[in-house]
């Protein structure tokens, strides 16, 4: 069974998952690790009412309870539809993929963003992350013009709530 636990990005469990996320992103980044720019999340941006950061509680390879993923939403500048929240650092450990944890985490982040007053969710991603892009599109995200200058991003998506 999967559950979601709020955490600060600076909490130890979150740091471990975020370090794995950033390492995997750098290693798989087009242009190599030296081309990837790491930007650590700031606690205040992921603390209600500004946002929320969640740990995915699932199972390790032995079937024991373990933290297997993370992600957050944070409020950014309002968009054309009102309050805009951005999805950041969505990560599920490789062994825990294909069990629906990523989709479940996106659903939970969407629910919590609505509770915080979001009218729209946005995110940026890189076209090299084909599975993530497919997930986002299956959840109703559609392409938009860039809303930030993230050098790691090639694609910007949005979904009205």
Short mmCIF file of C-alpha atoms in Angstrom, two decimals:
data_model
loop_
_atom_site.label_atom_id
_atom_site.label_comp_id
_atom_site.label_asym_id
_atom_site.label_seq_id
_atom_site.Cartn_x
_atom_site.Cartn_y
_atom_site.Cartn_z
CA UNK A 1 0.00 0.00 0.00
CA UNK A 2 1.25 3.47 -0.83
CA UNK A 3 0.87 6.52 1.40
CA UNK A 4 2.01 10.14 1.23
CA UNK A 5 3.90 11.87 4.04
CA UNK A 6 4.43 15.63 4.10
CA UNK A 7 8.04 16.62 4.68
CA UNK A 8 10.32 19.58 4.29
CA UNK A 9 12.84 19.26 1.46
CA UNK A 10 15.59 19.61 4.08
CA UNK A 11 14.34 16.60 6.11
CA UNK A 12 16.75 13.66 6.01
CA UNK A 13 14.39 11.33 4.11
CA UNK A 14 13.68 14.02 1.53
CA UNK A 15 17.40 14.84 1.15
CA UNK A 16 18.23 11.20 0.43
CA UNK A 17 15.53 10.98 -2.26
CA UNK A 18 16.40 14.37 -3.73
CA UNK A 19 20.09 13.46 -3.92
CA UNK A 20 19.15 10.30 -5.85
CA UNK A 21 16.86 12.34 -8.10
CA UNK A 22 19.54 14.93 -8.89
CA UNK A 23 22.19 12.27 -9.48
CA UNK A 24 19.95 10.34 -11.88
CA UNK A 25 18.96 13.53 -13.71
CA UNK A 26 22.60 14.60 -14.11
CA UNK A 27 23.76 11.17 -15.31
CA UNK A 28 20.99 10.92 -17.91
CA UNK A 29 21.04 14.54 -18.98
CA UNK A 30 21.70 15.30 -22.65
CA UNK A 31 25.16 16.81 -22.79
CA UNK A 32 26.27 14.89 -19.70
CA UNK A 33 26.38 15.64 -15.97
CA UNK A 34 28.38 18.84 -16.41
CA UNK A 35 25.52 20.32 -18.46
CA UNK A 36 22.89 19.70 -15.77
CA UNK A 37 22.14 22.49 -13.27
CA UNK A 38 21.05 21.33 -9.81
CA UNK A 39 18.62 23.60 -8.00
CA UNK A 40 17.75 22.45 -4.50
CA UNK A 41 14.24 23.17 -3.22
CA UNK A 42 13.77 25.73 -0.46
CA UNK A 43 11.72 24.66 2.57
CA UNK A 44 9.59 27.81 2.66
CA UNK A 45 8.39 27.28 -0.91
CA UNK A 46 7.04 23.85 0.02
CA UNK A 47 5.37 24.76 3.31
CA UNK A 48 1.61 25.47 3.33
CA UNK A 49 0.14 27.76 2.16
CA UNK A 50 3.01 28.30 -0.31
CA UNK A 51 3.18 24.63 -1.27
CA UNK A 52 3.77 21.10 -0.05
CA UNK A 53 6.46 18.45 -0.44
CA UNK A 54 5.52 14.77 -0.13
CA UNK A 55 7.41 11.54 0.46
CA UNK A 56 6.00 8.42 -1.19
CA UNK A 57 5.90 5.56 1.31
CA UNK A 58 5.93 2.20 -0.47
CA UNK A 59 8.14 -0.89 -0.30
CA UNK A 60 11.79 -1.68 -0.88
CA UNK A 61 12.98 -4.66 -2.95
CA UNK A 62 12.43 -6.97 0.05
CA UNK A 63 8.83 -5.87 0.43
CA UNK A 64 9.53 -3.89 3.61
CA UNK A 65 8.07 -0.40 4.12
CA UNK A 66 10.37 2.23 2.63
CA UNK A 67 10.43 5.72 1.19
CA UNK A 68 10.36 5.25 -2.60
CA UNK A 69 9.69 8.67 -4.07
CA UNK A 70 9.03 12.35 -3.60
CA UNK A 71 7.69 15.47 -5.22
CA UNK A 72 6.18 18.81 -4.45
CA UNK A 73 4.09 21.73 -5.60
CA UNK A 74 4.85 25.38 -4.92
CA UNK A 75 3.06 28.60 -5.70
CA UNK A 76 4.66 30.75 -8.34
CA UNK A 77 3.51 33.98 -10.00
CA UNK A 78 -0.14 33.91 -11.02
CA UNK A 79 -0.86 32.91 -14.59
CA UNK A 80 -3.67 33.86 -16.96
CA UNK A 81 -6.08 31.59 -15.07
CA UNK A 82 -5.24 32.77 -11.55
CA UNK A 83 -3.25 31.04 -8.82
CA UNK A 84 -0.50 28.96 -10.43
CA UNK A 85 1.36 26.15 -8.70
CA UNK A 86 4.40 24.38 -10.12
CA UNK A 87 5.17 20.65 -9.82
CA UNK A 88 8.81 20.07 -8.84
CA UNK A 89 11.18 17.15 -8.28
CA UNK A 90 8.78 14.29 -9.06
CA UNK A 91 10.86 11.16 -8.44
CA UNK A 92 10.15 7.46 -7.95
CA UNK A 93 13.00 5.05 -7.35
CA UNK A 94 13.58 2.74 -10.34
CA UNK A 95 12.51 -0.44 -8.49
CA UNK A 96 9.19 1.17 -7.54
CA UNK A 97 8.21 2.31 -11.01
CA UNK A 98 5.35 0.75 -12.96
CA UNK A 99 3.27 0.35 -9.79
CA UNK A 100 1.40 3.63 -10.30
CA UNK A 101 3.30 5.57 -7.62
CA UNK A 102 4.15 8.44 -9.97
CA UNK A 103 0.55 8.81 -11.13
CA UNK A 104 -0.68 8.51 -7.56
CA UNK A 105 1.79 11.15 -6.41
CA UNK A 106 0.69 13.50 -9.19
CA UNK A 107 -2.96 12.94 -8.21
CA UNK A 108 -2.16 13.69 -4.56
CA UNK A 109 -0.11 16.77 -5.42
CA UNK A 110 -2.98 17.98 -7.62
CA UNK A 111 -5.46 17.46 -4.79
CA UNK A 112 -3.29 19.36 -2.34
CA UNK A 113 -2.63 22.17 -4.83
CA UNK A 114 -6.40 22.58 -5.22
CA UNK A 115 -6.74 22.76 -1.42
CA UNK A 116 -4.10 25.52 -1.42
CA UNK A 117 -6.12 27.49 -3.98
CA UNK A 118 -4.47 26.54 -7.28
CA UNK A 119 -6.36 27.25 -10.49
CA UNK A 120 -3.58 25.84 -12.66
CA UNK A 121 -0.67 23.41 -12.36
CA UNK A 122 2.44 23.92 -14.47
CA UNK A 123 5.71 22.06 -14.82
CA UNK A 124 8.83 22.02 -16.90
CA UNK A 125 10.54 18.89 -18.11
CA UNK A 126 13.13 17.72 -20.60
CA UNK A 127 12.18 15.87 -23.77
CA UNK A 128 14.71 13.16 -22.80
CA UNK A 129 12.31 12.14 -20.00
CA UNK A 130 9.86 10.42 -22.34
CA UNK A 131 8.07 8.37 -19.66
CA UNK A 132 7.53 11.42 -17.47
CA UNK A 133 6.23 13.39 -20.45
CA UNK A 134 3.81 10.57 -21.29
CA UNK A 135 2.56 10.54 -17.68
CA UNK A 136 2.00 14.30 -17.66
CA UNK A 137 0.13 14.25 -20.96
CA UNK A 138 -2.04 11.33 -19.79
CA UNK A 139 -3.02 13.50 -16.80
CA UNK A 140 -4.21 16.32 -19.05
CA UNK A 141 -1.12 18.53 -19.19
CA UNK A 142 -0.70 20.35 -22.49
CA UNK A 143 2.19 22.40 -23.92
CA UNK A 144 2.47 26.09 -23.02
CA UNK A 145 4.98 28.84 -23.64
CA UNK A 146 7.96 28.80 -21.24
CA UNK A 147 7.11 30.40 -17.89
CA UNK A 148 10.66 30.24 -16.52
CA UNK A 149 14.26 30.14 -17.72
CA UNK A 150 15.19 26.68 -16.42
CA UNK A 151 18.22 25.66 -18.52
CA UNK A 152 17.41 21.96 -17.91
CA UNK A 153 13.95 22.25 -19.48
CA UNK A 154 12.92 21.80 -23.10
CA UNK A 155 9.17 21.47 -22.54
CA UNK A 156 6.67 23.44 -20.44
CA UNK A 157 3.22 22.03 -19.65
CA UNK A 158 0.05 23.16 -17.85
CA UNK A 159 -3.25 21.77 -16.61
CA UNK A 160 -6.26 23.75 -15.46
CA UNK A 161 -7.76 22.55 -12.18
#
